[in-house]
Coordinates of N, CA and C in Angstrom, one line a residue:
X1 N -5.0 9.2 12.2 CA -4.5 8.1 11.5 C -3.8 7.2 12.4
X2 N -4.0 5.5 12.5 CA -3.7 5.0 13.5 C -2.1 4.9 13.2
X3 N -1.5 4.2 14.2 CA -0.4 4.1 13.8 C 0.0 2.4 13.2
X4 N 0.0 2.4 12.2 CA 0.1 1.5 11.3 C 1.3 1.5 10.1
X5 N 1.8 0.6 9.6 CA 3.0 0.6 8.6 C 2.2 1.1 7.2
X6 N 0.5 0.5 7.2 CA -0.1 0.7 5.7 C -1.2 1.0 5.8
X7 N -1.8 1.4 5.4 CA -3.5 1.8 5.6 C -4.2 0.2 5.0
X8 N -5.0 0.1 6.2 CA -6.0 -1.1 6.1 C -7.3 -1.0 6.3
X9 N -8.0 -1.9 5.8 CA -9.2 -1.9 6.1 C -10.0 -1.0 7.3
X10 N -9.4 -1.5 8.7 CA -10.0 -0.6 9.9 C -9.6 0.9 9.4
X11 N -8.4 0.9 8.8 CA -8.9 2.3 8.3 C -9.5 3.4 7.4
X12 N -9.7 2.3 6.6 CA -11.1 2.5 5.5 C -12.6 3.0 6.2
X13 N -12.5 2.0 7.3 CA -13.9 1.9 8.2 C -13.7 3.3 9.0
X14 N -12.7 3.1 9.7 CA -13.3 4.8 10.4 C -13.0 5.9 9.5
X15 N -12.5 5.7 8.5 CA -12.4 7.2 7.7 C -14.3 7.0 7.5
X16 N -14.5 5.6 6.7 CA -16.4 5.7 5.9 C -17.4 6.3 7.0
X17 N -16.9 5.7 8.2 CA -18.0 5.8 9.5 C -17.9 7.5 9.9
X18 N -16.2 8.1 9.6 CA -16.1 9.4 10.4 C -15.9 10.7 9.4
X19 N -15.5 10.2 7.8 CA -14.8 11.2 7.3 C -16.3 12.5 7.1
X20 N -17.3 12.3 7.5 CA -18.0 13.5 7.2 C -17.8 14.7 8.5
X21 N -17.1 14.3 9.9 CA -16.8 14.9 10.9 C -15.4 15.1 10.7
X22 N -14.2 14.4 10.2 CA -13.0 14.8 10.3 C -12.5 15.4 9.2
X23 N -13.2 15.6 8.0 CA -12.3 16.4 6.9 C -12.7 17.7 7.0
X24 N -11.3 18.9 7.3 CA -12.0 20.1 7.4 C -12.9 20.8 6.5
X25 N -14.0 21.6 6.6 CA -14.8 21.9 5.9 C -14.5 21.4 4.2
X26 N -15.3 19.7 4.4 CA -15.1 19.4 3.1 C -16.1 19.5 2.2
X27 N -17.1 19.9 2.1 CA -18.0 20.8 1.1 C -17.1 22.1 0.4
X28 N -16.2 22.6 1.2 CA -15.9 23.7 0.5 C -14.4 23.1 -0.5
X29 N -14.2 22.2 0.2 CA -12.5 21.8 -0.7 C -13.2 20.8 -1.7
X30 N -14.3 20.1 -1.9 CA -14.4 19.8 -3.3 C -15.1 20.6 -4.1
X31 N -15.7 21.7 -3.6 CA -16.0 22.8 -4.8 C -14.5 23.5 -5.1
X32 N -13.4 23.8 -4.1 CA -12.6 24.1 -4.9 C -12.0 23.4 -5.7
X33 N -11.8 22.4 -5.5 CA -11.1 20.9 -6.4 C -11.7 21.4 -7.6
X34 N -12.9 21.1 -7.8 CA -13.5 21.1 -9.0 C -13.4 22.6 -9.9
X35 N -13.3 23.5 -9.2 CA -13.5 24.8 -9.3 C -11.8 24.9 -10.4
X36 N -10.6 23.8 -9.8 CA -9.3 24.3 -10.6 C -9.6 23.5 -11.6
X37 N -10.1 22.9 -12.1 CA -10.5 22.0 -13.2 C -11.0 22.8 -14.5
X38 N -10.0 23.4 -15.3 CA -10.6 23.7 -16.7 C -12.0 22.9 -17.6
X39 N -12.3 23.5 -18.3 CA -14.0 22.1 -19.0 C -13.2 22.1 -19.9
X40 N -13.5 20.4 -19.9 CA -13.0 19.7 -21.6 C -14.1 18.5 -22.1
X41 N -14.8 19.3 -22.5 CA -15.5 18.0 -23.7 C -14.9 16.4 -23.5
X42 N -15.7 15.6 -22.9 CA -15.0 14.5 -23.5 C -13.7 14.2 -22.6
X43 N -13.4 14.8 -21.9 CA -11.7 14.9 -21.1 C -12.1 13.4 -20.3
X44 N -10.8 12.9 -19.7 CA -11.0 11.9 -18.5 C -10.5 12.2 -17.3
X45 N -11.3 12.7 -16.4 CA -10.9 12.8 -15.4 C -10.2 11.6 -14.0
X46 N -9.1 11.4 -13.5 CA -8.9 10.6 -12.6 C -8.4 10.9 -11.6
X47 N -9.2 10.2 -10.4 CA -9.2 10.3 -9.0 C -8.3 9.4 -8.7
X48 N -7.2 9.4 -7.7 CA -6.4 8.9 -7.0 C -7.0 8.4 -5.7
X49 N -7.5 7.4 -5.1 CA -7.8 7.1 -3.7 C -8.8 7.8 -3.4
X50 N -10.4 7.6 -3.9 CA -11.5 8.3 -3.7 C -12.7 8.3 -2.5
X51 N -12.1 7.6 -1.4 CA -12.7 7.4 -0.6 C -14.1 7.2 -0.9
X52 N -15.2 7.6 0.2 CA -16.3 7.6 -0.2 C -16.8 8.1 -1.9
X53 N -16.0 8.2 -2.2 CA -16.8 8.9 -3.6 C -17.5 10.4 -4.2
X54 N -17.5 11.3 -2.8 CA -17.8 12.0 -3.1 C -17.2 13.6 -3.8
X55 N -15.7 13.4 -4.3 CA -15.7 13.7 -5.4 C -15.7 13.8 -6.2
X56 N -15.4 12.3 -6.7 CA -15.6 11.7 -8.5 C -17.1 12.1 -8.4
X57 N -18.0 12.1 -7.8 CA -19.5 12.2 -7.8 C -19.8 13.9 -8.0
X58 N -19.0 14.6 -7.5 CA -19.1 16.2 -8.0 C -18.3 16.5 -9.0
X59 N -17.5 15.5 -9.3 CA -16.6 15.7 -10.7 C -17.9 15.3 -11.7
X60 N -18.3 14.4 -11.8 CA -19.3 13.4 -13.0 C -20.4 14.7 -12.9
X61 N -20.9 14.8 -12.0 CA -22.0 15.9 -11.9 C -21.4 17.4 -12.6
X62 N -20.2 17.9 -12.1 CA -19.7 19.2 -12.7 C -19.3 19.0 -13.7
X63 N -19.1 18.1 -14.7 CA -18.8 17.9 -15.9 C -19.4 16.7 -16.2
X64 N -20.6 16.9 -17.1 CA -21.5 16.6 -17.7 C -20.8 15.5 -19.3
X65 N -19.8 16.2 -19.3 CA -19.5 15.4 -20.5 C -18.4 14.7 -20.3
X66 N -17.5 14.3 -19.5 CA -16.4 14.3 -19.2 C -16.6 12.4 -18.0
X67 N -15.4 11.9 -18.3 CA -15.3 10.7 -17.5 C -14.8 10.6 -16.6
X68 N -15.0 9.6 -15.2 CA -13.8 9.7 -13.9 C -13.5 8.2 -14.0
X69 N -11.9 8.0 -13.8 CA -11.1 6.4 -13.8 C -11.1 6.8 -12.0
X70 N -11.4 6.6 -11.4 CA -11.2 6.0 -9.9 C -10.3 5.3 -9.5
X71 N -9.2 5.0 -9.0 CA -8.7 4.2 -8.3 C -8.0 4.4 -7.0
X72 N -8.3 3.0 -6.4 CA -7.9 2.8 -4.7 C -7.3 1.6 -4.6
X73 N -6.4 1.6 -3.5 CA -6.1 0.4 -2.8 C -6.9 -0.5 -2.0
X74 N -8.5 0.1 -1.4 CA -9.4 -0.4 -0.8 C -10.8 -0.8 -1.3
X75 N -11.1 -2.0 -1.3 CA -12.2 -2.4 -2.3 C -13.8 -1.7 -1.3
X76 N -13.5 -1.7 -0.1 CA -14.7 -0.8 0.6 C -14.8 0.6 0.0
X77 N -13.4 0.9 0.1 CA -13.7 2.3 -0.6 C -14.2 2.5 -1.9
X78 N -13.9 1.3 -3.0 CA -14.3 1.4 -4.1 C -15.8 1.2 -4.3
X79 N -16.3 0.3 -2.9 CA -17.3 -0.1 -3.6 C -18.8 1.2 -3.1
X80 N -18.6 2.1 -2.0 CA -18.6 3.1 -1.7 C -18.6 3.8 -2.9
X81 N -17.4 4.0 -3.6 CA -17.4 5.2 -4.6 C -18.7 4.5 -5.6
X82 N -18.8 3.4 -5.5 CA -19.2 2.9 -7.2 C -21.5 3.7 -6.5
X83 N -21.0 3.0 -5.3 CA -22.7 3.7 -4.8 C -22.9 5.2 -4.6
X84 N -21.9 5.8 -4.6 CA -22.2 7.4 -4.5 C -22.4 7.5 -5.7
X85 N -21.8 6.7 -6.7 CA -21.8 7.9 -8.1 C -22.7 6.8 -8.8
X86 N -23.7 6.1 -8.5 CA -24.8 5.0 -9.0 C -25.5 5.8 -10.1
X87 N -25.8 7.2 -10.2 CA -26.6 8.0 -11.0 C -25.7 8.0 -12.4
X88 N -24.2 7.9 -12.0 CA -23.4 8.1 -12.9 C -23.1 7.0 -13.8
X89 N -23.3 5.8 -13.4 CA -22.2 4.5 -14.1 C -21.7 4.3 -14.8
X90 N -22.6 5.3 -15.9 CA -21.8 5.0 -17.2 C -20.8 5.6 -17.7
X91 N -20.3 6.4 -16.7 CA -19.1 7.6 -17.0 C -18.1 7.0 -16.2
X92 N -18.7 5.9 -15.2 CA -17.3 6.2 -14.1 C -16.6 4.4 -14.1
X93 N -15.2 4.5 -14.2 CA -14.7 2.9 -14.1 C -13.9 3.3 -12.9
X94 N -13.6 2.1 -12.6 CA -12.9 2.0 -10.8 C -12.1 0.9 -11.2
X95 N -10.6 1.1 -10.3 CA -9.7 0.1 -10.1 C -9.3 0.3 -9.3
X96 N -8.2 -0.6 -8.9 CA -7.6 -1.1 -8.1 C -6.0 -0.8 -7.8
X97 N -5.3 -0.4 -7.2 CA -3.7 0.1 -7.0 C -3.2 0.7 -6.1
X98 N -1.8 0.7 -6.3 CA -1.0 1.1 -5.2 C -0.4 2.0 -5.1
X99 N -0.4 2.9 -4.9 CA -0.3 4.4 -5.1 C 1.2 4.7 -4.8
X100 N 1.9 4.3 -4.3 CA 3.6 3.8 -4.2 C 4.2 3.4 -5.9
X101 N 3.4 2.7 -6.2 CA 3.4 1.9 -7.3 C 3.8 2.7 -8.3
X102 N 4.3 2.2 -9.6 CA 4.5 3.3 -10.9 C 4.0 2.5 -12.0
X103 N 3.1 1.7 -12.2 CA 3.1 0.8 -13.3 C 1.5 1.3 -13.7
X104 N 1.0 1.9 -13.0 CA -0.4 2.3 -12.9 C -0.6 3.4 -13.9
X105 N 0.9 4.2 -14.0 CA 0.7 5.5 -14.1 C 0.8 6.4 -15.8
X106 N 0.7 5.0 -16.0 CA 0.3 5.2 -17.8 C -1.3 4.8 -17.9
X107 N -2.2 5.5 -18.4 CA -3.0 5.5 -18.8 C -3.6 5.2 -20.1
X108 N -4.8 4.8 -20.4 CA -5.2 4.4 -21.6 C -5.6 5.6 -22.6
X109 N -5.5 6.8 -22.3 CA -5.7 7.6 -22.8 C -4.8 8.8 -21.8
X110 N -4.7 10.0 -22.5 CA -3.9 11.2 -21.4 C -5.1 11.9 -20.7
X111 N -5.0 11.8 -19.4 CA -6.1 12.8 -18.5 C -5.6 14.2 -18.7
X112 N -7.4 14.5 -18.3 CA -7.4 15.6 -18.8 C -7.1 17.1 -16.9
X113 N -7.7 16.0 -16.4 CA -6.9 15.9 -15.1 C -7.0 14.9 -13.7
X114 N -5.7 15.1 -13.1 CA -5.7 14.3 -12.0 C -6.1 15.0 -10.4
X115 N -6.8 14.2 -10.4 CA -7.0 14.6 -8.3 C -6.8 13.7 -7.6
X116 N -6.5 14.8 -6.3 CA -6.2 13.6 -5.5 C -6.8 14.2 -3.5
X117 N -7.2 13.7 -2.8 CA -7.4 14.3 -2.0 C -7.0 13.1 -0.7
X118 N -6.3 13.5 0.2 CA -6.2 13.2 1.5 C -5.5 11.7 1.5
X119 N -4.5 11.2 0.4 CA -3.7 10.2 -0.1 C -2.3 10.3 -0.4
X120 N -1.7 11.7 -0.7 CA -0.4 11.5 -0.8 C 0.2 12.0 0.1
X121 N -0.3 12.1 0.8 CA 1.3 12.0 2.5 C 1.2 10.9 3.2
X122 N 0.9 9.8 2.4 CA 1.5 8.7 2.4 C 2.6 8.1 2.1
X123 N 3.1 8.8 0.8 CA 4.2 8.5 0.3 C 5.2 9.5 0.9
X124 N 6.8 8.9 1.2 CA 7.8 9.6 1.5 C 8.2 10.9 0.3
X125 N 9.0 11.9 0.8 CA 9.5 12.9 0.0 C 9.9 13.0 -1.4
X126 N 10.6 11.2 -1.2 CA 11.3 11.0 -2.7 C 10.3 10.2 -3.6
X127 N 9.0 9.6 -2.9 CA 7.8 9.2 -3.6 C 6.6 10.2 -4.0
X128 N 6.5 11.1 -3.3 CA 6.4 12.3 -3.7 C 6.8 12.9 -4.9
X129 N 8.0 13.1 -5.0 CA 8.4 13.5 -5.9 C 8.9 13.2 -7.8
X130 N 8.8 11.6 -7.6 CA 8.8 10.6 -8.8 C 6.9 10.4 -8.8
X131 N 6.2 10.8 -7.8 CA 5.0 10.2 -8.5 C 4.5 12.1 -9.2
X132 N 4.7 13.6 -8.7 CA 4.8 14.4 -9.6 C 5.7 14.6 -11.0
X133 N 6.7 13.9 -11.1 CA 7.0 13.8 -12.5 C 6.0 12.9 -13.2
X134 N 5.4 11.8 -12.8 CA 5.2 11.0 -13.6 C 3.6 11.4 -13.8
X135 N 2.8 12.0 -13.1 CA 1.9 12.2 -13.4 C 2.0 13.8 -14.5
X136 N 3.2 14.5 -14.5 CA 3.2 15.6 -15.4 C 3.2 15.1 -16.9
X137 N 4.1 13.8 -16.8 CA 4.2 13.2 -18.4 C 2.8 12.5 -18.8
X138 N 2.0 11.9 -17.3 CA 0.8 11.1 -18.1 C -0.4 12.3 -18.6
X139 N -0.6 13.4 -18.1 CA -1.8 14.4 -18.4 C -1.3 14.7 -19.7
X140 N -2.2 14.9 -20.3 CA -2.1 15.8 -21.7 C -2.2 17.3 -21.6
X141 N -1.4 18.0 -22.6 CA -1.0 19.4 -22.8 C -2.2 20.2 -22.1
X142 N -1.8 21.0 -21.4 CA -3.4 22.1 -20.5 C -4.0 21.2 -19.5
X143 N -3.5 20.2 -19.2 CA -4.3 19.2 -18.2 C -3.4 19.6 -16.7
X144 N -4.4 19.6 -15.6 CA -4.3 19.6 -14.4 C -3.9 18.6 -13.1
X145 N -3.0 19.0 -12.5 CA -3.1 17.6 -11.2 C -3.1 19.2 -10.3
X146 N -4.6 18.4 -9.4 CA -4.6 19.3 -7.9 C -4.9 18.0 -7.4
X147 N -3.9 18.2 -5.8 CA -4.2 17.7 -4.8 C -4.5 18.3 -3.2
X148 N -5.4 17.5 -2.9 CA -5.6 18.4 -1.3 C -4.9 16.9 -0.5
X149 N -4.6 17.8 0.7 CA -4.0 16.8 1.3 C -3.7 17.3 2.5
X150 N -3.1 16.6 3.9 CA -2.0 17.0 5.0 C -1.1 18.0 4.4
X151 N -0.7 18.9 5.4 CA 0.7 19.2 4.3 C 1.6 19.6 5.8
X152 N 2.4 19.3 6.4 CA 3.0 19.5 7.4 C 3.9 20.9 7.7
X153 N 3.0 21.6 8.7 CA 4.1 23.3 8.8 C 5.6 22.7 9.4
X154 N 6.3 23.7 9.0 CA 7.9 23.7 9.5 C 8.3 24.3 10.6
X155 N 7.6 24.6 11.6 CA 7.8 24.8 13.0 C 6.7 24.2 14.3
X156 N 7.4 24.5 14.7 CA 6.5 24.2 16.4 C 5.1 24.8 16.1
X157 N 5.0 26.1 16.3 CA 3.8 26.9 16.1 C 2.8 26.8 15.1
X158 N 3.4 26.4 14.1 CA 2.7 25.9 13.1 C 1.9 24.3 12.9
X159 N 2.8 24.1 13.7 CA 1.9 22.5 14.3 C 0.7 22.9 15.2
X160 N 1.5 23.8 16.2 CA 0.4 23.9 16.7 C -1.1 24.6 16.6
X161 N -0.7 25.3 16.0 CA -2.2 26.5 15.3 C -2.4 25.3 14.2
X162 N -2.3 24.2 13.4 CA -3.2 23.4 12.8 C -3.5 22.2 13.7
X163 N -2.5 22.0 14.7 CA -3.5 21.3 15.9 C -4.9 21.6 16.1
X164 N -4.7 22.8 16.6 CA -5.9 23.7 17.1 C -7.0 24.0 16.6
X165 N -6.7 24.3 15.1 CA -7.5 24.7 13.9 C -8.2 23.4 13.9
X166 N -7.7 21.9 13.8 CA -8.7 20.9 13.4 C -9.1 20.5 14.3
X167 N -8.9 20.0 15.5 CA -9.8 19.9 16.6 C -10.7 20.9 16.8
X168 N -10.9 22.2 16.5 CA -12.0 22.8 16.3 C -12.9 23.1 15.2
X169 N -12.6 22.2 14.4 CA -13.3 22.0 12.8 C -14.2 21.1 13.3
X170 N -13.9 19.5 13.7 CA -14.0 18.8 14.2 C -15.3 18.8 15.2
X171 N -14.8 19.5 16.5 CA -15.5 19.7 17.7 C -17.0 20.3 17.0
X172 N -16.8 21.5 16.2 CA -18.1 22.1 15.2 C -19.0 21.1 14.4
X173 N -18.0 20.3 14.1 CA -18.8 19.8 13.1 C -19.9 18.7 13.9
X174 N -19.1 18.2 14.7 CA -19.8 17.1 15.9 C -21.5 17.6 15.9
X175 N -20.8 19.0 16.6 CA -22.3 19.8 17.2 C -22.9 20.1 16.2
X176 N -22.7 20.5 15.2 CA -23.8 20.8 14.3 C -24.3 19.8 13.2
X177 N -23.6 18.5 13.1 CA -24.6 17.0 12.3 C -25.7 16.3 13.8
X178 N -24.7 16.4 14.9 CA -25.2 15.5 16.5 C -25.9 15.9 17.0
X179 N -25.6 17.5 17.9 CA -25.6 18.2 18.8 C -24.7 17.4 19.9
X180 N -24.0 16.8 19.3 CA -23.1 16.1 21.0 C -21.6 16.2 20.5
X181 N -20.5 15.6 22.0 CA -19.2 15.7 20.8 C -18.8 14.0 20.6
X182 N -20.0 13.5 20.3 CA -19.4 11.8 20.2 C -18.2 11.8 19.3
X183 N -18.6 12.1 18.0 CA -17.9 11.9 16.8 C -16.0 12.8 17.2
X184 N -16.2 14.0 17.9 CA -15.0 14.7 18.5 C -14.6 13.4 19.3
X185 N -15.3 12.7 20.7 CA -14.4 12.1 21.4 C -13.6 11.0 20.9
X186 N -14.3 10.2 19.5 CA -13.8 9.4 18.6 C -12.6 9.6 18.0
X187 N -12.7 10.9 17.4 CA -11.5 11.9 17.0 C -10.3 11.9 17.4
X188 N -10.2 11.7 19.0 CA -9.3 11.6 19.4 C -9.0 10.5 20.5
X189 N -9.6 9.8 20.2 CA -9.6 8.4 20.7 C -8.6 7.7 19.9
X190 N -8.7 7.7 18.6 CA -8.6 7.1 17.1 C -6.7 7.9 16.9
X191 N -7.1 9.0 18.0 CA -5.6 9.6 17.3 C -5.2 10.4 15.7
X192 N -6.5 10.9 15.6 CA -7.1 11.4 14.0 C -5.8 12.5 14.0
X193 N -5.8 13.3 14.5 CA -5.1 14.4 14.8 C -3.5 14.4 14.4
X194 N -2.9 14.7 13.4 CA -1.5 14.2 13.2 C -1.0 15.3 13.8
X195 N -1.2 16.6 14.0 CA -0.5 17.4 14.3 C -0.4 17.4 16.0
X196 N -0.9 16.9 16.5 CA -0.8 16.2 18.1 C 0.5 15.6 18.1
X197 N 1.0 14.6 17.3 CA 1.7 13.7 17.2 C 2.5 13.5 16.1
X198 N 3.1 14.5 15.1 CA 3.7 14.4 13.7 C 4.6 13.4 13.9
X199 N 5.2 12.7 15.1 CA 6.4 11.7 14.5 C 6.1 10.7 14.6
X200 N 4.6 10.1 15.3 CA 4.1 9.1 15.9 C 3.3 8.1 15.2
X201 N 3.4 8.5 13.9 CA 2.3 7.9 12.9 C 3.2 7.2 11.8
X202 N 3.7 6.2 11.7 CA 4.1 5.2 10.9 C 3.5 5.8 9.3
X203 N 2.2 5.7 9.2 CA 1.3 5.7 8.0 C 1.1 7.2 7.3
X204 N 1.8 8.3 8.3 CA 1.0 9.6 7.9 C 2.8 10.1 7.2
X205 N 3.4 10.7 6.1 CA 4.6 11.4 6.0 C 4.5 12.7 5.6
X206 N 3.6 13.4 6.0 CA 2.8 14.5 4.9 C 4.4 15.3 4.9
X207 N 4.9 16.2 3.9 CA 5.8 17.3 3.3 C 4.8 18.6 3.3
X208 N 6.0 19.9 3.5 CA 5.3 20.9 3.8 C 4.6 21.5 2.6
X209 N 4.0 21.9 2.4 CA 3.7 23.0 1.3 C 4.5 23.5 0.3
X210 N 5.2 24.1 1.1 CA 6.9 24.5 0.5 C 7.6 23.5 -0.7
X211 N 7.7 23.0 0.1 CA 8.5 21.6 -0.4 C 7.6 20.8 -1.7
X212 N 6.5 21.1 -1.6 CA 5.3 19.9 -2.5 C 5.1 21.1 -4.0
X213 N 5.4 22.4 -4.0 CA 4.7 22.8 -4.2 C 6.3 23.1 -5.3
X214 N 7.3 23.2 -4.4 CA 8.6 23.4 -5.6 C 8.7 21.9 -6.1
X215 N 8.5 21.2 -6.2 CA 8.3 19.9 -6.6 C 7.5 19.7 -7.4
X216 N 6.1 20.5 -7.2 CA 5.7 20.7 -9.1 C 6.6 21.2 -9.7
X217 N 6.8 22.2 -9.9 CA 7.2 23.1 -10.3 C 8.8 22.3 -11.2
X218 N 9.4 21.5 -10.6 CA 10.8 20.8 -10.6 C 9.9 19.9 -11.3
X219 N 8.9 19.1 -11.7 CA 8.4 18.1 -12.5 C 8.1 18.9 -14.0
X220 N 8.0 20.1 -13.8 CA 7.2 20.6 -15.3 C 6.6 21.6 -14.9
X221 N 5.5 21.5 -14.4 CA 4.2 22.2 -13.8 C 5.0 23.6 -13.8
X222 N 3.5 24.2 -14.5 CA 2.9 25.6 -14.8 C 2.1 26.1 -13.7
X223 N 1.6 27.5 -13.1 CA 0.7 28.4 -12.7 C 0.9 27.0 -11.3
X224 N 1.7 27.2 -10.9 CA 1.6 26.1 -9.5 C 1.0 27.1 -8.5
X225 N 0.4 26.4 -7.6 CA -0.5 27.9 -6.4 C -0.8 26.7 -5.3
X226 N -1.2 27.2 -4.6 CA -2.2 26.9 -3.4 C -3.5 27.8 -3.5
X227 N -4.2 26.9 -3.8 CA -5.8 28.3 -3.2 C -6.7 27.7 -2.3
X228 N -6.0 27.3 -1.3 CA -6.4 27.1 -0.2 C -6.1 25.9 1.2
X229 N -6.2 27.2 2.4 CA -5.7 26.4 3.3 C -5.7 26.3 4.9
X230 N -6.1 25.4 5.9 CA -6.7 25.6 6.8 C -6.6 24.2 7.9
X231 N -6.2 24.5 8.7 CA -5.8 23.5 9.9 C -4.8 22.3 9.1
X232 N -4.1 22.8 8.6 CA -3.1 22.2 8.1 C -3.0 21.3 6.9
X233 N -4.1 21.3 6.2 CA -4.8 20.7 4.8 C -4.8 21.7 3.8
X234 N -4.2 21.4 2.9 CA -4.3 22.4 1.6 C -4.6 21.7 0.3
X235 N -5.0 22.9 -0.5 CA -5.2 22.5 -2.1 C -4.3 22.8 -2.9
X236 N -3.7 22.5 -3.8 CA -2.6 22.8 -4.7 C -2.4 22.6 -5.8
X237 N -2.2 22.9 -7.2 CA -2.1 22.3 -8.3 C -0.7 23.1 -8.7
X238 N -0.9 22.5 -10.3 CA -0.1 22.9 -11.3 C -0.6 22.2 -12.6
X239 N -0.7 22.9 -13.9 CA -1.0 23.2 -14.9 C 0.1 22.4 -15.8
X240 N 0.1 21.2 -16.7 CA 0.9 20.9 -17.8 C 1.1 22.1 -18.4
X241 N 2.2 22.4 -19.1 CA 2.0 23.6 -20.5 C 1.7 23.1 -21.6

């Protein structure tokens, strides 16, 4: 993540151009996404900042009957999502917003749940923590928010074993879409790497696990967990009651 005050365009572009090299094994964290997602007839599902699209597109696909509201701050990204999920259109609406923002965060109906992937360690600790109350009040009763995301360890060693862990997710991945490490030397050209550099990134404020995880819990949230976690990215929910 460059070091920038906001996420812009250029970084829309190298996430679209790189995110199939730089998210750690992300085949397997949108089957678990999808996987914490109770079935509801009819439910509406909404994506926070869906980059390419290719979850709302395994959401619409794993639930057959069920809607996704999309929204981004990036009209590339949106218009990406609207082409991944082309099979879909008639399930899926897309907007526009600011994920800082709170005016968004009433809905036209209560979701049945919220995701979010690789978008909220963007916001500071205390934005963090007013955007999990308010998303506990917008879901309806038995509805879910899981997010994957950064999540920052609380020591030295812990930075560094998720250092290490994703520049070798990364370097694999290179080799096995390429056979070369272009996509790796980009990687760190780009400065992708937060855990290289946790103070250096204007744009990145990821909170630890710890901390994100009692903060459901302090919003409402039920059966709060992690089920899953690896080079410093995790998945995490909590359950309305």
């Amino acid at each position: 993540m460059q070091a920038e005050q906001h996420w812009s365009d250029s970084n829309s572009r190298s996430f679209l151009d790189y995110g199939r090299y730089f998210v750690p094994e992300r085949e397997r964290q949108i089957d678990v996404i999808a996987d914490l997602i109770p079935v509801a007839p009819d439910g509406l599902l909404v994506e926070l900042c869906p980059g390419e699209g290719l979850l709302s597109r395994a959401l619409l696909e794993r639930f057959p009957d069920c809607r996704v509201l999309a929204l981004d701050g990036s009209e590339p990204m949106l218009e990406q999502t609207r082409a991944a999920c082309r099979d879909h259109a008639g399930r899926l609406t897309t907007g526009t917003f600011e994920l800082a923002d709170r005016g968004w965060r009433r809905f036209f109906e209560p979701p049945h749940a919220i995701v979010s992937s690789l978008a909220i360690h963007h916001l500071d600790a205390r934005q963090k923590q007013t955007l999990f109350a308010d998303l506990a009040a917008a879901l309806r009763p038995g509805g879910v928010l899981v997010v994957a995301d950064i999540v920052r360890p609380p020591s030295a060693s812990g930075l560094a074993i998720a250092a290490r862990q994703w520049d070798e997710a990364v370097r694999s991945r290179a080799l096995a879409i390429d056979g070369d490490l272009a996509a790796f030397a980009e990687f760190n050209r780009l400065g992708w790497n937060y855990f290289r550099n946790p103070d250096g990134e204007p744009i990145d404020k990821p909170s630890s696990l710890a901390e994100q995880l009692a903060w459901l819990s302090e919003a409402g949230f039920a059966a709060v967990d992690c089920a899953w976690l690896f080079a410093g990215h995790a998945i995490f929910s909590g359950r309305k009651p």
